[in-house]
Short mmCIF file of C-alpha atoms in Angstrom, two decimals:
data_model
loop_
_atom_site.label_atom_id
_atom_site.label_comp_id
_atom_site.label_asym_id
_atom_site.label_seq_id
_atom_site.Cartn_x
_atom_site.Cartn_y
_atom_site.Cartn_z
CA MET A 1 0.00 0.00 0.00
CA ALA A 2 2.40 2.63 1.13
CA ASN A 3 5.97 3.49 1.82
CA ASP A 4 6.72 3.22 5.49
CA VAL A 5 8.81 6.30 5.29
CA ALA A 6 8.23 9.98 5.60
CA ILE A 7 10.25 12.26 3.39
CA LEU A 8 10.31 15.90 4.38
CA GLY A 9 11.68 17.74 1.38
CA ARG A 10 14.03 20.68 1.33
CA SER A 11 11.36 23.38 1.50
CA THR A 12 9.18 21.52 3.96
CA HIS A 13 8.86 23.01 7.41
CA VAL A 14 7.14 21.10 10.18
CA ARG A 15 6.23 22.85 13.41
CA GLY A 16 5.28 20.04 15.68
CA ARG A 17 5.98 16.44 16.53
CA VAL A 18 6.82 13.74 14.07
CA THR A 19 6.06 10.29 15.46
CA GLY A 20 5.30 6.81 14.23
CA ALA A 21 6.46 3.34 13.37
CA ALA A 22 8.28 4.28 10.21
CA SER A 23 11.46 5.86 8.97
CA VAL A 24 11.95 9.54 8.32
CA GLU A 25 14.19 11.44 5.94
CA ILE A 26 14.51 15.11 6.72
CA ALA A 27 15.94 17.50 4.17
CA GLY A 28 13.82 20.42 5.36
CA ARG A 29 13.20 21.76 8.80
CA VAL A 30 11.45 20.31 11.84
CA ASP A 31 10.77 22.50 14.86
CA GLY A 32 9.65 19.74 17.14
CA GLU A 33 10.47 16.34 18.40
CA VAL A 34 11.11 13.45 16.05
CA ASP A 35 10.34 10.11 17.70
CA VAL A 36 9.99 7.10 15.44
CA SER A 37 10.81 3.43 15.71
CA GLY A 38 12.35 3.39 12.25
CA ASP A 39 15.50 5.04 11.02
CA VAL A 40 16.03 8.78 10.86
CA THR A 41 18.17 10.50 8.28
CA VAL A 42 18.81 14.21 8.49
CA GLU A 43 20.28 15.26 5.18
CA ALA A 44 22.80 18.02 4.62
CA GLY A 45 20.79 21.21 4.92
CA GLY A 46 18.21 19.52 7.12
CA LEU A 47 17.44 21.21 10.45
CA VAL A 48 15.88 19.80 13.60
CA SER A 49 15.45 21.95 16.69
CA ALA A 50 14.48 19.25 19.19
CA ASN A 51 15.25 15.71 20.31
CA VAL A 52 15.52 12.98 17.71
CA THR A 53 14.81 9.35 18.59
CA GLY A 54 14.92 6.39 16.26
CA ARG A 55 16.57 3.08 15.53
CA ARG A 56 19.49 4.12 13.38
CA LEU A 57 20.21 7.81 13.06
CA VAL A 58 22.29 9.22 10.24
CA ILE A 59 22.99 12.92 10.61
CA ARG A 60 24.42 15.15 7.92
CA GLY A 61 22.49 18.27 8.86
CA ALA A 62 22.14 20.40 11.98
CA ILE A 63 20.42 19.39 15.21
CA LYS A 64 19.78 21.28 18.39
CA GLY A 65 18.58 18.53 20.68
CA ASP A 66 19.51 15.15 22.04
CA LEU A 67 20.00 12.17 19.75
CA ASN A 68 18.91 8.73 20.89
CA GLY A 69 19.47 5.69 18.71
CA SER A 70 18.23 2.28 19.86
CA GLU A 71 20.78 0.75 17.50
CA SER A 72 23.26 3.26 16.22
CA ILE A 73 24.02 6.87 15.43
CA ALA A 74 26.32 8.15 12.72
CA LEU A 75 27.35 11.79 12.62
CA GLU A 76 28.70 12.29 9.16
CA ASP A 77 30.91 14.97 7.69
CA GLY A 78 29.05 18.27 7.83
CA ALA A 79 26.85 17.30 10.76
CA LYS A 80 26.44 19.98 13.44
CA VAL A 81 24.95 18.83 16.69
CA VAL A 82 24.42 20.65 19.97
CA GLY A 83 23.02 18.04 22.31
CA ASP A 84 23.75 14.68 23.84
CA VAL A 85 24.32 11.62 21.69
CA ARG A 86 23.40 8.16 22.97
CA ALA A 87 23.31 4.81 21.21
CA PRO A 88 24.88 1.37 21.58
CA ARG A 89 27.07 2.18 18.60
CA ILE A 90 28.14 5.66 17.64
CA ALA A 91 30.26 6.77 14.73
CA ILE A 92 31.50 10.32 14.40
CA ALA A 93 33.20 11.24 11.15
CA GLN A 94 36.05 13.65 10.88
CA GLY A 95 34.35 16.90 9.96
CA ALA A 96 31.28 16.33 12.10
CA LEU A 97 30.92 19.01 14.78
CA LEU A 98 29.49 18.35 18.19
CA ARG A 99 28.90 19.99 21.54
CA GLY A 100 27.43 17.57 24.02
CA TYR A 101 27.79 14.37 25.94
CA VAL A 102 28.50 11.20 24.00
CA GLN A 103 27.72 7.79 25.42
CA THR A 104 28.05 4.49 23.67
CA ALA A 105 26.22 1.81 25.61
CA ASN A 106 27.88 -1.48 24.94
CA GLY A 107 25.69 -4.40 25.78
CA GLY A 108 22.69 -2.14 25.35
CA SER A 109 21.48 -4.40 22.58
CA ALA A 110 21.60 -7.55 24.68
CA PRO A 111 18.92 -7.68 27.42
CA ARG A 112 16.19 -5.73 25.74
CA ALA A 113 13.34 -8.07 26.61
CA LYS A 114 13.49 -7.06 30.27
CA ALA A 115 10.85 -4.38 30.35
CA THR A 116 9.52 -4.28 33.87
CA THR A 117 5.82 -4.49 34.43
CA ALA A 118 6.17 -1.87 37.13
CA SER A 119 7.37 0.80 34.72
CA ARG A 120 4.76 -0.17 32.20
CA GLY A 121 2.08 0.16 34.82
CA ALA A 122 3.17 3.71 35.54
CA VAL A 123 2.65 4.68 31.95
CA PRO A 124 -0.67 6.23 31.02
CA PRO A 125 -2.67 4.30 28.46
CA PRO A 126 -1.05 4.80 25.09
CA ARG A 127 -2.81 6.88 22.50
CA ALA A 128 -5.17 5.08 20.24
CA SER A 129 -3.13 5.93 17.18
CA THR A 130 0.16 4.36 18.25
CA PRO A 131 -0.38 1.77 20.92
CA LYS A 132 1.98 -1.02 19.81
CA HIS A 133 4.75 1.32 18.97
CA VAL A 134 4.88 3.13 22.27
CA GLU A 135 5.10 -0.02 24.28
CA HIS A 136 7.73 -1.54 22.08
CA LYS A 137 9.90 1.53 22.33
CA ARG A 138 9.77 1.46 26.05
CA GLU A 139 11.14 -2.04 26.05
CA VAL A 140 14.00 -1.10 23.81
CA GLU A 141 14.81 1.91 25.92
CA LYS A 142 14.67 0.06 29.22
CA PRO A 143 18.17 -1.44 29.53
CA LYS A 144 19.76 1.91 28.91
CA ALA A 145 17.69 3.64 31.52
CA ALA A 146 18.47 0.88 33.99
CA ALA A 147 22.24 1.34 33.62
CA PRO A 148 23.46 3.10 36.75
CA ALA A 149 25.67 5.45 34.79
CA HIS A 150 22.54 7.09 33.43
CA LYS A 151 20.78 7.50 36.70
CA ALA A 152 21.56 11.16 37.04
CA LYS A 153 20.79 11.90 33.43
CA ALA A 154 17.49 12.69 31.83
CA PRO A 155 14.97 9.84 31.62
CA PRO A 156 14.46 8.19 28.25
CA PRO A 157 12.39 10.28 25.85
CA PRO A 158 9.13 8.31 25.93
CA VAL A 159 8.62 9.45 29.49
CA VAL A 160 8.44 13.10 28.45
CA PRO A 161 5.03 12.98 26.78
CA ALA A 162 3.81 10.96 29.74
CA LEU A 163 4.86 13.72 32.10
CA LYS A 164 3.29 16.36 29.94
CA LYS A 165 0.09 14.42 29.79
CA GLY A 166 0.08 14.07 33.53
CA ALA A 167 0.71 17.76 34.05
CA LYS A 168 -2.05 18.71 31.68
CA GLY A 169 -4.45 16.36 33.37
CA ALA A 170 -3.57 17.75 36.78
CA ARG A 171 -4.13 21.27 35.59
CA ARG A 172 -7.47 20.38 34.14
CA VAL A 173 -8.56 18.79 37.36
CA GLY A 174 -7.43 21.88 39.23
CA ALA A 175 -9.43 24.13 36.95
CA ILE A 176 -12.55 22.09 37.41
CA ALA A 177 -12.10 22.01 41.15
CA GLY A 178 -11.67 25.78 41.15
CA MET A 179 -14.85 26.27 39.18
CA SER A 180 -16.91 24.08 41.43
CA LYS A 181 -15.66 25.99 44.45
CA LYS A 182 -16.88 29.28 43.02
CA ARG A 183 -20.30 27.83 42.57
CA MET B 1 8.02 11.07 -6.94
CA ALA B 2 6.92 13.67 -4.52
CA SER B 3 9.63 15.40 -2.59
CA THR B 4 7.64 15.35 0.63
CA VAL B 5 5.93 12.15 1.70
CA ILE B 6 4.24 11.52 5.00
CA GLY B 7 4.37 7.74 5.02
CA ALA B 8 1.74 5.40 6.37
CA GLY B 9 3.32 4.85 9.77
CA ILE B 10 3.98 8.49 10.49
CA THR B 11 2.04 10.98 12.57
CA ILE B 12 2.74 14.69 12.51
CA ASP B 13 1.19 16.76 15.25
CA GLY B 14 1.69 20.31 14.15
CA GLU B 15 2.00 22.52 11.16
CA ILE B 16 3.59 21.63 7.85
CA THR B 17 4.50 24.22 5.28
CA THR B 18 6.20 23.43 2.00
CA ASP B 19 6.81 24.68 -1.52
CA GLU B 20 6.89 21.14 -2.79
CA ASP B 21 4.23 18.67 -3.71
CA VAL B 22 3.11 16.49 -0.85
CA VAL B 23 1.86 12.94 -0.58
CA VAL B 24 0.12 12.04 2.67
CA GLU B 25 -0.35 8.38 3.58
CA GLY B 26 -0.06 8.80 7.33
CA THR B 27 -1.64 11.05 9.92
CA ILE B 28 -1.49 14.83 10.18
CA ARG B 29 -3.04 16.78 13.01
CA GLY B 30 -2.63 20.50 12.74
CA LYS B 31 -2.25 22.27 9.44
CA LEU B 32 -0.84 21.53 6.01
CA THR B 33 0.14 24.37 3.73
CA ALA B 34 1.64 23.52 0.34
CA LYS B 35 2.27 25.56 -2.79
CA ASP B 36 2.14 22.59 -5.12
CA SER B 37 -0.07 19.56 -5.47
CA VAL B 38 -1.27 17.64 -2.45
CA SER B 39 -2.34 14.04 -2.59
CA ILE B 40 -4.10 12.56 0.41
CA GLU B 41 -4.00 8.85 -0.22
CA ALA B 42 -6.42 6.16 0.86
CA GLY B 43 -5.74 5.32 4.47
CA ALA B 44 -4.41 8.77 5.29
CA VAL B 45 -5.99 10.63 8.19
CA VAL B 46 -5.78 14.40 8.06
CA GLU B 47 -7.29 16.28 10.96
CA ALA B 48 -6.17 19.60 9.72
CA ASP B 49 -6.90 22.46 7.41
CA VAL B 50 -5.28 21.82 4.07
CA ILE B 51 -4.12 24.54 1.73
CA GLY B 52 -2.47 23.70 -1.56
CA GLY B 53 -2.44 23.65 -5.34
CA PRO B 54 -4.23 20.82 -7.09
CA LEU B 55 -5.58 18.53 -4.41
CA THR B 56 -6.54 14.89 -4.58
CA VAL B 57 -8.27 13.21 -1.67
CA ALA B 58 -8.76 9.47 -1.33
CA GLY B 59 -8.36 9.37 2.44
CA THR B 60 -10.05 11.08 5.34
CA VAL B 61 -9.92 14.81 5.90
CA THR B 62 -11.50 16.57 8.83
CA GLY B 63 -10.89 20.23 8.23
CA ASN B 64 -11.25 22.87 5.59
CA ILE B 65 -9.65 22.39 2.20
CA THR B 66 -8.48 25.37 0.20
CA SER B 67 -6.95 24.96 -3.23
CA SER B 68 -5.61 27.52 -5.68
CA ASP B 69 -6.56 24.96 -8.33
CA ARG B 70 -8.89 22.00 -8.36
CA VAL B 71 -9.95 19.52 -5.73
CA ASP B 72 -10.75 15.91 -6.58
CA LEU B 73 -12.53 13.86 -3.98
CA GLN B 74 -12.05 10.30 -5.12
CA GLY B 75 -14.05 7.18 -4.33
CA GLY B 76 -13.41 6.22 -0.73
CA ALA B 77 -12.61 9.76 0.30
CA LYS B 78 -14.26 11.09 3.41
CA VAL B 79 -14.22 14.82 3.90
CA ILE B 80 -15.82 16.74 6.72
CA GLY B 81 -15.23 20.43 6.19
CA ASN B 82 -15.57 23.16 3.67
CA VAL B 83 -13.90 23.03 0.29
CA LYS B 84 -12.78 26.13 -1.53
CA ALA B 85 -11.35 25.69 -5.03
CA THR B 86 -11.67 26.82 -8.62
CA ARG B 87 -13.09 23.41 -9.57
CA ILE B 88 -14.20 20.46 -7.58
CA THR B 89 -15.06 16.91 -8.51
CA ILE B 90 -16.72 14.49 -6.16
CA ALA B 91 -16.47 10.92 -7.36
CA ASP B 92 -19.03 8.22 -6.82
CA GLY B 93 -18.28 6.69 -3.44
CA ALA B 94 -16.79 9.80 -1.90
CA GLN B 95 -18.34 11.05 1.32
CA PHE B 96 -18.51 14.76 1.81
CA LYS B 97 -20.07 16.90 4.46
CA GLY B 98 -19.54 20.62 4.20
CA ASN B 99 -19.84 23.59 1.95
CA VAL B 100 -18.34 24.15 -1.45
CA ASP B 101 -17.03 27.54 -2.42
CA MET B 102 -16.11 27.70 -6.08
CA ASP B 103 -13.94 30.71 -6.33
CA VAL B 104 -14.33 31.68 -9.99
CA MET C 1 52.59 8.08 46.73
CA ALA C 2 54.56 6.58 43.92
CA SER C 3 57.75 8.17 42.77
CA HIS C 4 57.21 10.52 39.90
CA SER C 5 59.20 9.87 36.80
CA ARG C 6 59.64 12.26 33.94
CA THR C 7 59.92 11.29 30.36
CA SER C 8 60.87 13.70 27.68
CA ALA C 9 59.74 12.84 24.22
CA ARG C 10 61.89 14.52 21.65
CA GLY C 11 61.07 14.12 18.00
CA ASN C 12 64.30 14.92 16.21
CA SER C 13 65.72 11.93 14.37
CA GLY C 14 64.10 9.86 11.63
CA GLY C 15 61.86 7.59 13.68
CA GLY C 16 61.41 10.43 16.14
CA GLY C 17 59.50 10.60 19.35
CA ALA C 18 59.25 8.26 22.23
CA ARG C 19 57.70 4.91 22.81
CA ILE C 20 56.47 3.49 26.06
CA GLY C 21 56.96 -0.26 25.57
CA SER C 22 54.27 -2.74 26.40
CA GLY C 23 55.91 -3.75 29.64
CA ALA C 24 56.55 -0.22 30.81
CA LYS C 25 54.49 1.65 33.37
CA ILE C 26 54.86 5.32 34.03
CA ARG C 27 53.39 7.22 36.90
CA GLY C 28 53.72 10.93 36.62
CA ARG C 29 53.87 13.59 33.98
CA VAL C 30 55.00 12.91 30.45
CA SER C 31 55.84 15.95 28.40
CA GLY C 32 57.96 17.06 25.50
CA SER C 33 57.89 17.74 21.81
CA GLY C 34 57.66 14.91 19.37
CA ASP C 35 55.41 11.96 18.88
CA LEU C 36 54.63 9.65 21.73
CA THR C 37 53.55 6.08 21.23
CA VAL C 38 52.17 4.16 24.18
CA ASP C 39 52.12 0.37 24.21
CA GLY C 40 52.43 0.22 27.98
CA SER C 41 50.68 2.38 30.49
CA ILE C 42 50.85 5.92 31.75
CA GLU C 43 49.13 7.16 34.86
CA GLY C 44 49.27 10.88 35.05
CA GLU C 45 49.34 13.87 32.80
CA VAL C 46 50.47 13.80 29.20
CA SER C 47 51.47 16.90 27.31
CA VAL C 48 53.31 16.54 24.02
CA ARG C 49 53.78 18.80 21.05
CA GLY C 50 53.28 16.04 18.56
CA ASN C 51 51.04 13.09 18.00
CA LEU C 52 50.03 10.79 20.81
CA VAL C 53 49.26 7.24 19.81
CA VAL C 54 47.82 4.79 22.33
CA ASN C 55 48.03 1.34 20.80
CA GLU C 56 45.77 -1.65 21.56
CA SER C 57 47.83 -2.75 24.54
CA GLY C 58 48.41 0.79 25.73
CA SER C 59 46.57 2.77 28.33
CA VAL C 60 46.66 6.36 29.50
CA LYS C 61 44.81 7.11 32.71
CA GLY C 62 44.84 10.18 34.81
CA ASP C 63 44.53 13.88 34.39
CA ALA C 64 44.73 16.18 31.43
CA VAL C 65 46.01 15.03 28.08
CA ASP C 66 47.27 17.55 25.59
CA ALA C 67 48.70 16.74 22.16
CA ASP C 68 48.43 17.91 18.58
CA SER C 69 46.55 14.76 17.74
CA ILE C 70 45.55 11.78 19.81
CA THR C 71 44.84 8.40 18.30
CA VAL C 72 43.50 5.73 20.60
CA ALA C 73 43.21 2.02 19.91
CA GLY C 74 43.62 1.05 23.56
CA THR C 75 42.42 2.78 26.70
CA LEU C 76 42.22 6.46 27.52
CA GLU C 77 40.66 7.68 30.73
CA ALA C 78 41.17 11.27 31.70
CA ASP C 79 39.51 13.21 34.46
CA GLY C 80 40.81 16.47 33.13
CA GLN C 81 40.42 17.99 29.72
CA VAL C 82 41.70 16.29 26.61
CA THR C 83 42.94 18.83 24.12
CA GLY C 84 43.77 17.96 20.53
CA GLN C 85 42.17 16.27 17.58
CA LEU C 86 41.01 12.94 19.00
CA ARG C 87 40.64 9.85 16.91
CA VAL C 88 39.02 6.86 18.62
CA LEU C 89 39.49 3.58 16.80
CA VAL C 90 37.25 0.54 16.93
CA GLY C 91 37.91 -1.67 19.93
CA SER C 92 39.15 1.14 22.14
CA ARG C 93 37.73 2.29 25.44
CA VAL C 94 37.76 6.02 26.03
CA ARG C 95 36.31 8.10 28.84
CA CYS C 96 37.20 11.74 28.76
CA ASN C 97 36.04 15.24 27.99
CA VAL C 98 37.34 16.59 24.73
CA LYS C 99 38.05 20.16 23.79
CA GLY C 100 38.17 20.14 20.02
CA GLY C 101 37.26 17.72 17.33
CA ILE C 102 36.67 14.01 17.52
CA ALA C 103 36.45 11.17 15.06
CA LEU C 104 34.84 8.10 16.55
CA ASP C 105 34.78 4.72 14.88
CA GLU C 106 31.57 2.79 15.21
CA GLY C 107 32.21 0.01 17.70
CA ALA C 108 34.46 2.01 19.99
CA GLU C 109 33.37 2.52 23.60
CA PHE C 110 33.19 6.18 24.43
CA SER C 111 31.72 8.35 27.11
CA GLY C 112 32.37 11.99 27.71
CA ARG C 113 31.64 15.52 26.64
CA ILE C 114 32.71 16.85 23.29
CA ASP C 115 33.15 20.58 23.06
CA ALA C 116 33.81 21.70 19.53
CA ASP C 117 33.76 25.36 18.63
CA PHE C 118 31.19 26.06 15.92
CA ASP C 119 27.95 27.85 15.24
CA LEU C 120 24.68 26.20 14.43
CA PRO C 121 22.81 27.52 11.41
CA PRO C 122 21.02 30.77 12.34
CA GLU C 123 17.62 29.05 12.13
CA LEU C 124 18.53 26.93 15.14
CA GLU C 125 20.33 29.60 17.11
CA GLY C 126 18.57 31.90 19.51
CA GLY C 127 15.02 31.09 20.41
CA GLY C 128 14.27 29.45 23.72
CA HIS C 129 17.70 28.48 24.91
CA SER C 130 21.15 29.40 23.68
CA GLY C 131 23.41 27.06 21.76
CA ARG C 132 25.38 26.14 24.80
CA ARG C 133 23.36 23.87 26.94
CA GLY C 134 22.69 24.70 30.53
CA ARG C 135 22.69 21.28 32.02
CA ASN C 136 25.82 19.35 32.56
#
């Protein structure tokens, strides 16, 4: 039926999140998070102003945000990245420019089936549009988050929308409570 | 081939602007503004206002469609929203709920 | 603690530079001009005007490391700043903060901060937060 890939051409500008169970090629500009379970390629001239998460990341463009690869990340010649770079395997070419923390996680590919039920229970019900995908990602991300070296660092990206959702929900509840008080 | 493709597995929550032609097979929530042709394929879900050149819809659009050219709603298309275009065709089997504004 | 030894690496003659053999261990500061090849181990500071090569069997652990270029196939662990063009080869284990450029082979183990001097494209500069990131 369709290509399981999104191609954002040179003149294409996305303001918002790009998510899904497919691969993405970015030659244009994305002002928002990119979080897919497929591969992400940011071409020369491509710009992303937020975190990028995917399986294999190949960067030739400019990124202001953290890069998370469940398999690998390659910063190629011409890449400009301000942000942290994390993947089991990382390649940085001569000519790639980087400001940020780099962490290869060896063994990160080994015990990926160990997603704890506890952490999954804490997660709000996934959105109707991407249920499978969200859960799967969490499993992939788990071993990395469990490594003690990461403890102090930011939690894996999938948690972020969960927090936001929670915050929004809390606010809504507060607003309703406030209204009922007035009455 | 189109230079911008939103593939079947992809969801974009936000605004897309482009000078290129666009093929949508995935999900867009927000707004899509293109200068060239836009093709919303069968299976695509667009919960957004769509602005573009020649527009073909075979998927689902919830939002207003504005075209500088023509709009073709193909069989299987489901559109809830107003359509503004110089010409519009609604094929047998297309569902459409909204107003048509033919800007002559 | 341990007695501090000093090694001067002078790159004058054909082969040039100094080599720390695979059985050799140095504790202390290693400085000089010329290339330095490490097959053994150094614990301490390294500062050479030349190229530092840490081979598979070699290890450099300790404080700051400063060289024109640093190529690592073995182990490099530095608590201080590493200055120089760093090349990390596959199979190596490197933990350090780097001031300058880095080339990292896929398959190498690396952790640390890279701090290259460059500007992002103007579209990504400014806005919410500046190019340099606040958090550590």
